[in-house]
Tab-separated table of C-alpha atoms in Angstrom:
chain	number	residue	atom	x	y	z
A	1	MET	CA	183.415	-123.697	26.064
A	2	GLU	CA	183.057	-119.953	26.334
A	3	LEU	CA	183.061	-118.329	30.036
A	4	ASP	CA	182.890	-114.946	30.428
A	5	LYS	CA	184.318	-115.102	34.086
A	6	ASN	CA	187.436	-113.850	35.714
A	7	LEU	CA	188.616	-117.316	37.401
A	8	THR	CA	191.134	-117.722	40.520
A	9	PHE	CA	191.874	-121.147	42.104
A	10	ALA	CA	194.342	-122.075	44.885
A	11	VAL	CA	196.878	-124.775	44.088
A	12	THR	CA	197.806	-126.090	47.665
A	13	HIS	CA	197.454	-129.177	49.883
A	14	GLY	CA	195.289	-127.754	52.623
A	15	ARG	CA	195.628	-126.645	56.086
A	16	THR	CA	197.482	-123.616	54.851
A	17	GLY	CA	194.673	-121.280	55.377
A	18	THR	CA	192.658	-121.755	52.581
A	19	THR	CA	189.455	-120.780	54.201
A	20	PHE	CA	190.974	-117.395	55.576
A	21	VAL	CA	192.225	-116.852	52.078
A	22	THR	CA	188.539	-117.313	50.722
A	23	LYS	CA	187.246	-114.713	53.295
A	24	LEU	CA	190.055	-112.315	52.165
A	25	PHE	CA	189.141	-112.513	48.520
A	26	SER	CA	185.657	-111.887	49.117
A	27	LEU	CA	186.599	-108.235	50.077
A	28	PHE	CA	186.741	-107.741	46.270
A	29	GLU	CA	184.479	-105.973	44.338
A	30	ASP	CA	182.001	-108.160	42.166
A	31	THR	CA	183.773	-111.268	43.264
A	32	HIS	CA	182.286	-114.779	44.400
A	33	SER	CA	184.643	-116.240	46.581
A	34	GLU	CA	183.952	-119.486	47.708
A	35	HIS	CA	186.172	-122.462	49.790
A	36	GLU	CA	184.475	-125.785	48.836
A	37	PRO	CA	180.866	-125.220	47.091
A	38	GLU	CA	179.191	-127.784	45.018
A	39	PRO	CA	179.784	-129.374	42.531
A	40	ASN	CA	182.648	-130.474	45.148
A	41	PHE	CA	185.931	-131.335	43.809
A	42	ALA	CA	186.536	-133.678	46.809
A	43	LYS	CA	183.463	-135.673	46.288
A	44	GLU	CA	184.559	-136.839	42.617
A	45	PHE	CA	187.993	-137.030	43.215
A	46	PRO	CA	188.252	-140.537	44.335
A	47	GLN	CA	187.254	-141.162	40.744
A	48	VAL	CA	189.410	-138.899	38.959
A	49	LYS	CA	192.468	-140.585	40.673
A	50	GLN	CA	190.790	-143.696	38.804
A	51	ASP	CA	190.463	-141.897	35.616
A	52	PRO	CA	191.498	-138.248	34.908
A	53	ARG	CA	189.031	-138.035	32.154
A	54	GLU	CA	186.089	-138.077	34.646
A	55	ALA	CA	187.804	-134.618	35.657
A	56	VAL	CA	186.615	-133.304	32.143
A	57	GLU	CA	183.173	-134.313	32.452
A	58	PHE	CA	183.219	-132.912	36.201
A	59	TRP	CA	184.172	-129.530	34.440
A	60	LYS	CA	180.966	-129.456	32.118
A	61	VAL	CA	179.136	-129.244	34.887
A	62	LYS	CA	181.206	-127.117	36.972
A	63	LEU	CA	181.913	-124.410	34.473
A	64	ASP	CA	178.224	-124.342	33.777
A	65	ALA	CA	177.507	-123.665	37.683
A	66	ILE	CA	179.937	-120.992	37.746
A	67	SER	CA	178.642	-119.490	34.636
A	68	LYS	CA	175.236	-118.645	36.381
A	69	ILE	CA	177.081	-116.684	39.378
A	70	PRO	CA	176.210	-113.021	38.859
A	71	GLN	CA	179.576	-111.564	39.848
A	72	LYS	CA	182.285	-111.209	37.125
A	73	ASN	CA	184.930	-112.555	39.259
A	74	TYR	CA	184.875	-116.096	40.630
A	75	VAL	CA	187.440	-117.458	43.593
A	76	GLU	CA	187.632	-120.650	44.971
A	77	THR	CA	190.030	-122.205	47.336
A	78	SER	CA	189.553	-125.801	47.550
A	79	ASN	CA	192.695	-127.681	47.684
A	80	VAL	CA	191.646	-130.354	45.545
A	81	PHE	CA	191.613	-128.523	42.573
A	82	GLY	CA	195.624	-128.896	41.849
A	83	LYS	CA	195.736	-132.361	42.518
A	84	GLY	CA	193.464	-133.584	39.597
A	85	TYR	CA	191.517	-130.709	37.834
A	86	PHE	CA	194.141	-128.218	37.146
A	87	ILE	CA	195.710	-130.046	34.211
A	88	PRO	CA	192.596	-131.176	32.543
A	89	LEU	CA	190.900	-127.420	32.805
A	90	LEU	CA	193.950	-126.286	30.669
A	91	ARG	CA	193.757	-129.244	28.071
A	92	ALA	CA	190.356	-129.975	27.766
A	93	PHE	CA	189.276	-126.102	27.676
A	94	ASP	CA	192.136	-123.936	27.272
A	95	ILE	CA	191.229	-122.085	30.257
A	96	TYR	CA	193.938	-120.710	32.264
A	97	PRO	CA	192.751	-119.483	35.558
A	98	ASN	CA	194.443	-117.090	38.427
A	99	LEU	CA	196.504	-119.310	40.359
A	100	ILE	CA	197.055	-118.910	44.189
A	101	LEU	CA	200.213	-120.868	44.857
A	102	LEU	CA	199.424	-120.953	48.857
A	103	ALA	CA	202.219	-122.055	50.652
A	104	ARG	CA	203.299	-122.830	54.564
A	105	GLU	CA	206.211	-124.690	56.152
A	106	PHE	CA	205.808	-128.366	55.194
A	107	ARG	CA	206.075	-129.594	58.803
A	108	ASP	CA	203.468	-127.553	59.907
A	109	ILE	CA	201.160	-128.574	57.214
A	110	ALA	CA	201.889	-132.121	57.852
A	111	LYS	CA	201.414	-132.049	61.505
A	112	SER	CA	198.268	-130.086	60.968
A	113	LEU	CA	197.185	-133.228	58.760
A	114	TYR	CA	198.280	-135.454	60.935
A	115	LYS	CA	196.357	-134.366	64.034
A	116	ARG	CA	193.065	-134.210	62.091
A	117	GLY	CA	193.688	-137.692	61.523
A	118	SER	CA	193.761	-136.683	57.356
A	119	ILE	CA	195.928	-139.440	56.325
A	120	PRO	CA	196.427	-139.978	52.693
A	121	ALA	CA	195.380	-143.392	51.223
A	122	ARG	CA	194.364	-144.283	54.553
A	123	SER	CA	191.654	-142.628	56.475
A	124	GLN	CA	188.416	-141.112	54.795
A	125	ASN	CA	189.182	-137.511	54.807
A	126	GLY	CA	192.810	-138.573	53.407
A	127	LYS	CA	191.250	-140.496	50.451
A	128	LEU	CA	188.862	-137.297	49.687
A	129	PHE	CA	191.525	-134.640	49.819
A	130	SER	CA	194.955	-135.996	49.211
A	131	CYS	CA	196.453	-137.910	46.312
A	132	HIS	CA	197.519	-141.374	46.729
A	133	PRO	CA	201.393	-142.556	45.852
A	134	GLU	CA	200.012	-144.938	43.155
A	135	GLN	CA	198.032	-142.479	41.313
A	136	PRO	CA	199.386	-141.339	37.793
A	137	GLY	CA	201.168	-138.451	38.198
A	138	ALA	CA	201.722	-138.385	41.860
A	139	LEU	CA	205.297	-137.593	43.289
A	140	PRO	CA	207.048	-141.134	43.419
A	141	ILE	CA	207.798	-142.931	46.298
A	142	PHE	CA	208.668	-146.524	46.915
A	143	LYS	CA	207.127	-148.821	49.531
A	144	HIS	CA	204.493	-146.363	50.866
A	145	ASP	CA	202.890	-148.749	52.864
A	146	GLN	CA	205.676	-148.996	55.152
A	147	LEU	CA	205.774	-145.611	55.779
A	148	THR	CA	204.395	-144.164	59.399
A	149	ASP	CA	201.272	-141.997	59.277
A	150	TYR	CA	202.841	-139.220	59.565
A	151	GLN	CA	205.373	-139.907	57.038
A	152	MET	CA	202.146	-140.117	54.585
A	153	CYS	CA	201.181	-136.757	55.583
A	154	TYR	CA	204.343	-135.496	54.836
A	155	TRP	CA	204.722	-137.194	51.291
A	156	ALA	CA	201.323	-135.554	50.459
A	157	VAL	CA	202.760	-132.047	51.511
A	158	LEU	CA	205.718	-132.416	49.329
A	159	ASP	CA	203.389	-133.852	46.017
A	160	ALA	CA	201.374	-130.762	46.503
A	161	PHE	CA	204.557	-128.829	46.636
A	162	MET	CA	205.466	-130.334	43.095
A	163	ARG	CA	202.254	-129.574	41.756
A	164	GLN	CA	202.649	-125.854	42.431
A	165	LEU	CA	205.944	-125.851	40.868
A	166	GLN	CA	204.770	-127.886	38.140
A	167	ALA	CA	201.891	-125.290	37.633
A	168	GLU	CA	204.467	-122.161	37.981
A	169	GLY	CA	206.493	-123.924	35.138
A	170	ILE	CA	203.490	-124.530	32.884
A	171	TYR	CA	202.287	-120.694	33.292
A	172	ALA	CA	205.883	-119.625	32.698
A	173	SER	CA	206.508	-121.577	29.424
A	174	LYS	CA	203.298	-120.219	28.413
A	175	GLY	CA	204.350	-116.589	29.259
A	176	LEU	CA	201.792	-116.170	31.725
A	177	ASN	CA	202.213	-114.478	34.909
A	178	ASN	CA	198.805	-114.421	36.498
A	179	PHE	CA	199.915	-116.615	39.589
A	180	ALA	CA	201.030	-115.516	42.615
A	181	TRP	CA	203.212	-117.327	45.712
A	182	VAL	CA	201.781	-116.311	48.949
A	183	SER	CA	201.167	-117.756	52.624
A	184	ALA	CA	198.176	-116.938	54.887
A	185	ASN	CA	200.808	-114.927	56.864
A	186	SER	CA	202.100	-112.923	54.194
A	187	LEU	CA	198.217	-111.879	53.702
A	188	HIS	CA	198.234	-110.414	56.787
A	189	GLU	CA	199.837	-107.786	55.076
A	190	PHE	CA	196.980	-105.611	53.323
A	191	GLU	CA	199.220	-104.383	50.415
A	192	ILE	CA	200.111	-107.799	49.508
A	193	LEU	CA	196.524	-108.882	49.335
A	194	LYS	CA	196.111	-105.704	47.208
A	195	ASN	CA	199.000	-106.640	44.902
A	196	CYS	CA	197.652	-110.073	44.408
A	197	GLY	CA	194.294	-108.901	43.644
A	198	GLU	CA	195.197	-106.231	41.196
A	199	LEU	CA	197.758	-109.348	39.326
A	200	PHE	CA	194.403	-111.068	38.758
A	201	GLY	CA	192.442	-108.329	37.936
A	202	LEU	CA	190.778	-107.718	41.116
A	203	LYS	CA	189.841	-104.308	42.885
A	204	PHE	CA	188.276	-103.092	46.133
A	205	ALA	CA	185.052	-100.851	45.510
A	206	ASP	CA	186.064	-98.809	48.904
A	207	GLU	CA	189.776	-99.472	49.841
A	208	GLU	CA	189.399	-97.810	53.190
A	209	ASP	CA	186.337	-100.090	53.988
A	210	ALA	CA	188.561	-103.155	52.913
A	211	LYS	CA	191.230	-102.422	54.698
A	212	LYS	CA	189.214	-101.826	58.040
A	213	GLN	CA	187.486	-105.644	57.191
A	214	HIS	CA	190.850	-107.051	56.327
A	215	ALA	CA	191.910	-105.901	59.839
A	216	GLU	CA	189.036	-107.669	61.586
A	217	MET	CA	189.513	-110.832	59.554
A	218	ILE	CA	193.601	-111.092	60.678
A	219	GLN	CA	192.446	-111.424	64.342
A	220	LYS	CA	189.988	-114.583	63.566
A	221	THR	CA	190.848	-118.151	63.379
A	222	PHE	CA	189.313	-120.022	60.560
A	223	ASN	CA	188.739	-123.730	60.683
A	224	ALA	CA	191.019	-124.903	63.435
A	225	ASN	CA	191.903	-128.543	64.208
A	226	PRO	CA	189.648	-130.334	66.757
A	227	GLU	CA	190.978	-130.954	69.739
A	228	ARG	CA	191.970	-134.828	69.916
A	229	GLU	CA	194.770	-136.772	71.377
A	230	VAL	CA	197.045	-138.283	68.732
A	231	GLU	CA	200.417	-140.415	69.315
A	232	PRO	CA	203.305	-138.170	69.331
A	233	VAL	CA	205.870	-138.115	66.197
A	234	GLU	CA	208.790	-139.903	67.235
A	235	ASP	CA	211.937	-138.413	65.696
A	236	ILE	CA	210.329	-136.239	63.551
A	237	ASP	CA	213.379	-135.029	61.742
A	238	LYS	CA	214.385	-138.545	60.728
A	239	GLN	CA	211.147	-139.487	59.089
A	240	GLU	CA	210.826	-136.235	57.127
A	241	ALA	CA	214.271	-136.809	55.858
A	242	ILE	CA	213.444	-140.723	55.083
A	243	VAL	CA	210.621	-139.274	52.754
A	244	ILE	CA	212.600	-136.974	50.966
A	245	ASP	CA	215.556	-139.928	50.819
A	246	ARG	CA	213.028	-142.144	49.144
A	247	ILE	CA	211.792	-139.389	46.757
A	248	ALA	CA	215.218	-138.692	45.377
A	249	TYR	CA	216.014	-141.967	44.168
A	250	TYR	CA	213.111	-140.863	41.405
A	251	ASN	CA	213.492	-137.338	41.439
A	252	MET	CA	216.654	-136.160	42.617
A	253	THR	CA	216.054	-132.692	41.132
A	254	PHE	CA	212.996	-132.126	42.794
A	255	ALA	CA	214.684	-133.623	46.330
A	256	GLU	CA	217.453	-131.094	45.788
A	257	THR	CA	214.443	-128.335	45.109
A	258	LEU	CA	213.533	-129.221	48.304
A	259	LEU	CA	216.420	-128.979	50.157
A	260	GLN	CA	216.786	-125.167	49.094
A	261	THR	CA	213.461	-124.278	49.959
A	262	ASP	CA	212.760	-122.226	53.289
A	263	PHE	CA	209.837	-124.811	53.627
A	264	VAL	CA	211.830	-127.856	55.096
A	265	ASP	CA	212.658	-127.644	59.028
A	266	PRO	CA	216.440	-127.044	59.193
A	267	HIS	CA	216.954	-130.074	61.527
A	268	THR	CA	215.556	-132.598	58.682
A	269	LEU	CA	218.240	-130.772	56.461
A	270	LYS	CA	220.751	-131.974	58.838
A	271	LYS	CA	219.177	-135.759	59.259
A	272	PHE	CA	219.170	-135.745	55.562
A	273	ALA	CA	222.618	-134.718	54.807
């Protein structure tokens, strides 16, 4: 399918600042930036988890919708893209979009999911937005039914990180460099946003005006968690270490990579050791 658009998608778990990033990328000239627009990845995700060919059919509709948008540049930050739609896009359509590899400390993401009640494989939102441990291609872990709700959240965060590394590896193997590791915090720096945009072929119509709007945006809070009481997570360091340990039995290399990142809490590292 021919598509005369400059596409950018996020590969992340969610609760990483995707709504904020959507707003930031709307500052670029001739750019349509959305968070979870229709056709919505999440609505079809339960079916895609059962049969990845459903993603190909979804993309036919999605790409047709994108083709009708007047702007040249299309940015979407749905966290579901990287969990079941990324590889089908490459294989079926030979389209390699720009990738925002949006990162945050693993514990912060997991705690946000837990507080929101978005428990992978268990709650309604968890089923819509997160992968399932028994889904083909998901990060292997044994006896997931015996994990606590918090551990399921932590597993899902690590699953998303695995997919980010996989995406980076695919692009590197093709000699492509149109991907960027960033965080919502790093994008508080205007120059980092500007450099990321330049990498993706995006520019500001008026840089001074964009800088002013950026300064206003970074003062706001987007998509904050609702106030709700949740059970405290007991011995959180040990719970996280158990998840990494259970993953290491299937993928020792990935577990070792986890231990070398800056995203694992230092106290968890001590428990794992």
